[in-house]
Structures are given as C-alpha cells and as structure tokens.
Short mmCIF file of C-alpha atoms and ligand atoms in Angstrom, two decimals:
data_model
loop_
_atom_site.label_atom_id
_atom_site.label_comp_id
_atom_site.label_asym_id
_atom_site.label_seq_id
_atom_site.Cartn_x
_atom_site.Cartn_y
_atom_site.Cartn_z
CA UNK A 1 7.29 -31.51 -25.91
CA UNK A 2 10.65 -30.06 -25.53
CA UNK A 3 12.60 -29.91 -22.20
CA UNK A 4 15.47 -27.45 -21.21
CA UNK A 5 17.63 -28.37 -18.12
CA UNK A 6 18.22 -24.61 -16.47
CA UNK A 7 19.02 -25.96 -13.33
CA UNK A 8 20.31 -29.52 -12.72
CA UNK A 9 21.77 -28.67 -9.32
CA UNK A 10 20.53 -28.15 -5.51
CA UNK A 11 20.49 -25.35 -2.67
CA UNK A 12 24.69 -25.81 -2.54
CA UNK A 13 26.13 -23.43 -5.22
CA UNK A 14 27.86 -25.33 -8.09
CA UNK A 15 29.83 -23.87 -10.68
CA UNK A 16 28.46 -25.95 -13.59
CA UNK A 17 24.97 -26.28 -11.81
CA UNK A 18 22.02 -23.82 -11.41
CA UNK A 19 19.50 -24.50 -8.96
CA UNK A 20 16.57 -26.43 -9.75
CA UNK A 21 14.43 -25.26 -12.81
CA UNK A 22 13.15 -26.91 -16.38
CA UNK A 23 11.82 -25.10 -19.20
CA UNK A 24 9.25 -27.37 -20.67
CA UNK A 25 7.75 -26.31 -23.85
CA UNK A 26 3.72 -28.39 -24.70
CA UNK A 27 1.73 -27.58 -27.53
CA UNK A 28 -0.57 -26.01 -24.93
CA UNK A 29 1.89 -23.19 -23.70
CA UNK A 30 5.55 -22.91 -21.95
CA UNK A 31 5.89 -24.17 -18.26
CA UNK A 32 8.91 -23.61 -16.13
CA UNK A 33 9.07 -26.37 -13.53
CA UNK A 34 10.42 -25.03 -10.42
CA UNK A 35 11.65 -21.29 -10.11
CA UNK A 36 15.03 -21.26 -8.08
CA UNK A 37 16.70 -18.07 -7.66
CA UNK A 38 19.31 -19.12 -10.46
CA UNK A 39 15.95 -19.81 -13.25
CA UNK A 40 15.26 -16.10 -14.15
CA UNK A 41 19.09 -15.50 -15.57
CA UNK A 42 19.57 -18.88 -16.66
CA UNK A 43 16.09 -18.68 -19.10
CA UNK A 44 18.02 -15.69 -20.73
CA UNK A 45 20.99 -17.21 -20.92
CA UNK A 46 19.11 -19.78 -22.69
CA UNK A 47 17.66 -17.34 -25.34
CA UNK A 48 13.90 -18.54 -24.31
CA UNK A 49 10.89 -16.58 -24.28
CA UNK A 50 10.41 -16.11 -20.60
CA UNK A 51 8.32 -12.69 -21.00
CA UNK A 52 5.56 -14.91 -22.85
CA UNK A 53 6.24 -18.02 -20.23
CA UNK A 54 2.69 -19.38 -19.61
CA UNK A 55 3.09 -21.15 -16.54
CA UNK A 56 4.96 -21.85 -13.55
CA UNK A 57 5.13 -24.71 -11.49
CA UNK A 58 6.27 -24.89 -7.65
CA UNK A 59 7.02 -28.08 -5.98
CA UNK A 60 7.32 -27.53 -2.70
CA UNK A 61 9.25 -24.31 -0.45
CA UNK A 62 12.72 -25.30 -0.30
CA UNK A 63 14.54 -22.27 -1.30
CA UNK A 64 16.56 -23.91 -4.30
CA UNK A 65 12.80 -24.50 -5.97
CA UNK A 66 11.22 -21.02 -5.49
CA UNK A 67 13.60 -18.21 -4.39
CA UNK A 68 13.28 -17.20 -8.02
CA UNK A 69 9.78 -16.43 -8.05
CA UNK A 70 9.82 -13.06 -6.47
CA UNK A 71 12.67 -11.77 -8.39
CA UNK A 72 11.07 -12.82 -11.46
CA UNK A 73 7.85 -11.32 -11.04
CA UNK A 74 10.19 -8.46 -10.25
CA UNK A 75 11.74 -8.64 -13.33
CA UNK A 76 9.34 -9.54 -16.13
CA UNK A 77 7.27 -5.94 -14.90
CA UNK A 78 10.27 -3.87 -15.94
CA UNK A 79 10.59 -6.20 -19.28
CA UNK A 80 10.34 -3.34 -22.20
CA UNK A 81 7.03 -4.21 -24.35
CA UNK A 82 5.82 -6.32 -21.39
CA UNK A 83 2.37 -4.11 -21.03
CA UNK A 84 1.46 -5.45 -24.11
CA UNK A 85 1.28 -9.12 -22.94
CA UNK A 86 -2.47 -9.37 -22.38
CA UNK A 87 -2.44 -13.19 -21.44
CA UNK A 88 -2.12 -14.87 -17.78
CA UNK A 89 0.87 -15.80 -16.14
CA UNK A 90 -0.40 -18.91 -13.99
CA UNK A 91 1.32 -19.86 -11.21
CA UNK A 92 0.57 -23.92 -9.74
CA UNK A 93 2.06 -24.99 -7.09
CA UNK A 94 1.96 -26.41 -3.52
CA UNK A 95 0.57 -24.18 -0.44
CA UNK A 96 2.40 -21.03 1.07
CA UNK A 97 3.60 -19.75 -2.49
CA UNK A 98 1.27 -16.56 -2.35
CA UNK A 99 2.09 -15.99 1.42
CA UNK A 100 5.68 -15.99 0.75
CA UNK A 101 5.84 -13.70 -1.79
CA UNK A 102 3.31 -11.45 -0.17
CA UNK A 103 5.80 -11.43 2.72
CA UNK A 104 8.55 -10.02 0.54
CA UNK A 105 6.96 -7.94 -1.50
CA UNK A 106 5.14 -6.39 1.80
CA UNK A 107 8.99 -5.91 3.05
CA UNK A 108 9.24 -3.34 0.19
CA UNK A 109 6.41 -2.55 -1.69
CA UNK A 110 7.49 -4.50 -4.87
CA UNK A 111 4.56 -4.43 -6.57
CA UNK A 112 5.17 -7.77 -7.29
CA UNK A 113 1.31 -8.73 -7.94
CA UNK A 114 1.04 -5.37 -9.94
CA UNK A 115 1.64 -6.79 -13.29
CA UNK A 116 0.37 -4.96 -16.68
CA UNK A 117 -1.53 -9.07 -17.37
CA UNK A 118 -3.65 -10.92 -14.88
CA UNK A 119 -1.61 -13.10 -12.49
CA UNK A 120 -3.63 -16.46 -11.56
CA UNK A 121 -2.84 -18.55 -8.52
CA UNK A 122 -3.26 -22.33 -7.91
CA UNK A 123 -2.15 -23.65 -4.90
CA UNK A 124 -2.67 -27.51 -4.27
CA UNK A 125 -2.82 -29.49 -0.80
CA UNK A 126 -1.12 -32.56 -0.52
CA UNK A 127 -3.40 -34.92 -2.08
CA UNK A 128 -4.49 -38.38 -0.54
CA UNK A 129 -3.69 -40.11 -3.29
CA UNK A 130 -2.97 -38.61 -7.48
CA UNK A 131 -5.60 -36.15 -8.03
CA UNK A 132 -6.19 -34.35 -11.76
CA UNK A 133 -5.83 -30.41 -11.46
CA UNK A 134 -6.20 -28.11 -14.55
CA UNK A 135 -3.36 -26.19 -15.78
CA UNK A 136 -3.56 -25.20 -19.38
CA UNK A 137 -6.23 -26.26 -21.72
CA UNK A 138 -5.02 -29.19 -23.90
CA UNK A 139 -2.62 -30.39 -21.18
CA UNK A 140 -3.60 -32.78 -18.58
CA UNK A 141 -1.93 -32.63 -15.36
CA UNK A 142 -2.50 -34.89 -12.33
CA UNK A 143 -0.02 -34.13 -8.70
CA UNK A 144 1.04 -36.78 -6.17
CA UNK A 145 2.26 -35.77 -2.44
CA UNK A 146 5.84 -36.69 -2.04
CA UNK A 147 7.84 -37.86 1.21
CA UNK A 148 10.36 -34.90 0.97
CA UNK A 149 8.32 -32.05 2.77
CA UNK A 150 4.62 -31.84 4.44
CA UNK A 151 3.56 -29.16 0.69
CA UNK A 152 5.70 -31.27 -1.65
CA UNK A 153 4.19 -32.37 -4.99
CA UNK A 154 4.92 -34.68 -8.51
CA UNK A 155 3.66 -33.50 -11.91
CA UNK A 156 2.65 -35.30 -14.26
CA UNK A 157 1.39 -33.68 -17.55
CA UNK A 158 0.22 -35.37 -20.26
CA UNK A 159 -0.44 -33.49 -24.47
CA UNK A 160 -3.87 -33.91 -25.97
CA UNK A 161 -2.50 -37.74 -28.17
CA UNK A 162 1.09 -36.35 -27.13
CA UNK A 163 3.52 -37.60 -24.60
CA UNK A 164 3.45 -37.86 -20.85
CA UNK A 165 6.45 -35.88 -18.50
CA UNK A 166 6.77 -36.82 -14.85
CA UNK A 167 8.87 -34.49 -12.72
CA UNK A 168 9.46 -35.57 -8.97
CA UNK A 169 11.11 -33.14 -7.93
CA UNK A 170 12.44 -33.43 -4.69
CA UNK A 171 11.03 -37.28 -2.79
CA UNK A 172 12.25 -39.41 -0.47
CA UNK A 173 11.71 -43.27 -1.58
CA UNK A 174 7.94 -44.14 -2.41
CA UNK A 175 6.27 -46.83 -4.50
CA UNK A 176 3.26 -44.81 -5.23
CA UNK A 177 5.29 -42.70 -6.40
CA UNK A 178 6.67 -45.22 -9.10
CA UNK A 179 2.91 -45.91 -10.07
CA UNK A 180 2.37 -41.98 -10.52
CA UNK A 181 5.08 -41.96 -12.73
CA UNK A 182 4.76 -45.55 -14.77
CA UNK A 183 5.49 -45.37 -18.17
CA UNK A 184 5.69 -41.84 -18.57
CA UNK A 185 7.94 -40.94 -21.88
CA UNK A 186 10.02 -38.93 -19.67
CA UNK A 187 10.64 -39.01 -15.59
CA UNK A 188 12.57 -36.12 -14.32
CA UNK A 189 13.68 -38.05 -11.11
CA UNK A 190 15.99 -36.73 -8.29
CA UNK A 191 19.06 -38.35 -7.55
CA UNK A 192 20.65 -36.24 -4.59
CA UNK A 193 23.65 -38.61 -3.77
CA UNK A 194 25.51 -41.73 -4.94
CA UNK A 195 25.07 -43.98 -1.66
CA UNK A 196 25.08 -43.43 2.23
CA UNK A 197 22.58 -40.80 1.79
CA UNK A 198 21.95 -38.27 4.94
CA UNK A 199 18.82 -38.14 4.62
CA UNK A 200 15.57 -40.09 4.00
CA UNK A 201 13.97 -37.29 2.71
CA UNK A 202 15.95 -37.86 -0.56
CA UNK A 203 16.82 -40.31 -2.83
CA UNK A 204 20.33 -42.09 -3.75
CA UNK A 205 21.11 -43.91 -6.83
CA UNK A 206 20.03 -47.10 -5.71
CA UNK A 207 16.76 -45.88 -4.25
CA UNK A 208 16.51 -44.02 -7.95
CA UNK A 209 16.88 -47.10 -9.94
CA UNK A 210 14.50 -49.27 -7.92
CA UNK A 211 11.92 -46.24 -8.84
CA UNK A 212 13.00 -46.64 -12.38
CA UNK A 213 12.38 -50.64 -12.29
CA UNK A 214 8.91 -49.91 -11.04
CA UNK A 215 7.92 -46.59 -13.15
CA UNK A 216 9.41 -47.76 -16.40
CA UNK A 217 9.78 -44.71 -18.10
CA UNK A 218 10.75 -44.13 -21.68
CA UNK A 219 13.79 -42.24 -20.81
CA UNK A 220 14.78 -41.65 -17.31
CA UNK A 221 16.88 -38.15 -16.48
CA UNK A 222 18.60 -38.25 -13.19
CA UNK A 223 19.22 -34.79 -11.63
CA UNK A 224 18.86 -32.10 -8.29
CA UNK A 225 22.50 -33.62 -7.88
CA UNK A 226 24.69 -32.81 -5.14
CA UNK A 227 28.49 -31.97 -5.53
CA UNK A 228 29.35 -35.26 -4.36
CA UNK A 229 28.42 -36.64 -7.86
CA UNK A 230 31.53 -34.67 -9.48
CA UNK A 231 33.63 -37.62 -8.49
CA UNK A 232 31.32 -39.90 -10.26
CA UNK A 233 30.77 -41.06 -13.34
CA UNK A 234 26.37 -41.23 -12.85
CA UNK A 235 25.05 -42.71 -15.96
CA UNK A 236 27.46 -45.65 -16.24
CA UNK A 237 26.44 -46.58 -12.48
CA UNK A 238 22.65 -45.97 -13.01
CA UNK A 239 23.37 -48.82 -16.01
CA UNK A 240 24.43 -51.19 -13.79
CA UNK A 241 21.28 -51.22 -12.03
CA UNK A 242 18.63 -51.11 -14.61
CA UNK A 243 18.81 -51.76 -18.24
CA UNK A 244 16.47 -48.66 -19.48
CA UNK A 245 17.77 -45.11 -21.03
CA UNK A 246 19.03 -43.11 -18.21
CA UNK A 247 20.58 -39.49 -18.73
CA UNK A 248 22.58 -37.67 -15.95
CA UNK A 249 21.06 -33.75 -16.46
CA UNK A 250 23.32 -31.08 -17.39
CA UNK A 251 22.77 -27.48 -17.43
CA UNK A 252 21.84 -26.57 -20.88
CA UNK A 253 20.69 -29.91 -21.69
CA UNK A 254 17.77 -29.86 -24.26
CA UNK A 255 15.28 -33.12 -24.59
CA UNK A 256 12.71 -33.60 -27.44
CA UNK A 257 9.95 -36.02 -25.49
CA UNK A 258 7.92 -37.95 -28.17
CA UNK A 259 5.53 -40.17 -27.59
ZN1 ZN B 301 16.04 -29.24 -3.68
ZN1 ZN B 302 13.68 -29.83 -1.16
#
C-alpha cells in the first residue's frame, strides 16, 4: 500500500494544510479517504490518477470530510477522455452522503449522478460493534462507530497477505476504538489539539498516545491538526509519551505501508 497525505488539516483554513483527505493506493484499486473541498485540487497537484480513482470513502458529514464530493463528481464529468472510463466509481461511506449531494445537485441541475461510468453507493449505519463491509474485491474492510458524530465511522482495510491501514478519522476518546485499530501497520489517528482540548468530541495528544499504547500500531501518523499545533513541535511530544514510530502528517507526505 502506498499513502498520500492531501489534506493533513481541519475545517479552519491553513496555509500549509488542506482539509482532510488521503490517497491510498491497494493492490485492489485507489481509495481516497475522505473528500474535503480542498481533495479534488490537491490530487492534481499531486500528479495522481484521480479520473481512474476507484473508490471513495466518507467518514462522517462534517464539511472539512465531504464538501469535496460534489465538486468532484462535478469535475471528473468534464475530465477530457473520461467517457471512456467504463469501470465504477464506488462511493462508501456513513449515512446522508447521497441526500446531500442530491440536495445540491437538485439546487442546479448538476448532473452530478449523470456520469459516462456507473456510480455505486454504500452507505453504512453506525454499527454496534466492528462489522466487515465489502469494498473492493481483494481488500477487506471492516468500520467501527466513533464518538465524534451520531454517522461517524473507522476504516480498517486489510490486502489479500498485505498490510492492514486504520484511519479514524475524526473520534473522541474510545478503547474500542484502540481494539479496532490494534496492530494495524499503519493508524491514521486524529490529533486535533496539544492539551486543554474544547471538546470531547476530539482527541488531544495525550488522549492520542493512550490510543497508541492500546492499538500498537506499526507506525502511528498523527494528523486533522488544528493551527494551534504550529507552535509545537508534535512528534518530539508524542515521544515522550509512547516509545513507538509516530509521524506528525504533512501535506504531500507519501507512506509506503508494508506488512
Ligand atoms: Zn474534521
Ligand atoms: Zn468532524
């Protein structure tokens, strides 16, 4: 697997940091994980092959994960060559995706679901407890509910003998949530803020690094982080609080995940 950081930020615009959004590449087929509105420009900017993306994944409806979406779907129709792209675009998610982009493009007759391939939609309740779903053959996936919104969701995705990828997205504290993710070879986990968080609905670094204790991932990469961490120096404090391989996400930021 390979892992592009487009968007290592939040909803407050940052000059260095897009929105959230990862381009994750599996020998089953491209995913983007989470579609903010910055994604589309920033997959170009990172010379990737977003007309021939296989899959998109939506965590929950906070506009810095899916305000993309429409103005992708937007975009890729007026691609040049795209009517020859005969295979699905799948989109996975949590609820409400399809009803909000029916509500913009019934604002202005997009067209948005009017694409020259077949556009497939999975939307995913807020599971009890982790639940396997099917995404792309030769991938497993299994999602978790989160304590961030009432639709928010993990991923975790696993290659056919290949390497496991968690991705929290955004979460407030939750143990289960370390047992979703244990021992994945990578855990794309939110770290909002440094300390005194506002909210319980995210994590700070200490809450971040008690997850990491628990989960024990190969390689942990710390990211959705607020302006407040430009002051900060985040990988030399995540150290002090567990001994594993943490990375603070940049923008532009490419990971090989091995097994
Ligand atoms: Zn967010
Ligand atoms: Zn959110």
């Amino acid at each position: 697997m390979k892992l592009v950081v487009l968007g290592s930020g939040t909803s407050v615009p940052h000059p260095r940091r897009a929105s959230a959004a990862f381009w994750l590449e599996t020998a089953a087929g491209s995913i983007l994980l989470d579609c903010s509105a910055d994604a589309p420009h920033r997959m170009a900017q990172e010379n990737l092959d977003w007309a021939n993306l296989d899959a998109i994944w939506i965590s929950h409806l906070h506009l810095d994960h899916c305000a993309g979406l429409a103005p992708f779907l937007f975009g890729i129709k007026w691609m040049p060559g795209i009517d020859r792209r005969k295979k699905p675009l799948r989109i996975f998610g949590c609820e409400g995706i399809q009803k909000l982009l029916k509500a913009t493009d019934q604002t202005n007759n997009y067209g948005l679901f009017e694409q020259p391939f077949p556009l497939a939609f999975h939307e995913f309740a807020p599971p009890e407890s982790r639940q396997p779903v099917e995404m792309l053959n030769g991938l497993s996936a299994e999602i978790f509910s989160t304590p961030h919104r009432d639709e928010s969701l993990a991923l975790r995705v696993t290659e056919m003998n290949g390497p496991t990828l968690v991705y929290s997205s955004d979460t407030g504290y939750s143990e289960g949530l370390a047992e979703f993710a244990r021992s994945a070879d990578l855990l794309i986990l939110e770290c909002s803020f440094y300390q005194n968080k506002p909210t319980a609905k995210h994590l700070e670094l200490a809450d971040a690094m008690l997850l990491a204790q628990l989960a024990e991932p190969a390689t942990l990469l710390l990211t959705h982080l607020y302006p407040e961490w430009d002051a900060v120096n985040l990988e030399s404090e995540a150290r002090r609080l567990w001994d594993g391989k943490a990375l603070a996400a940049t923008d532009g930021l490419i990971l090989d995940v091995d097994k």
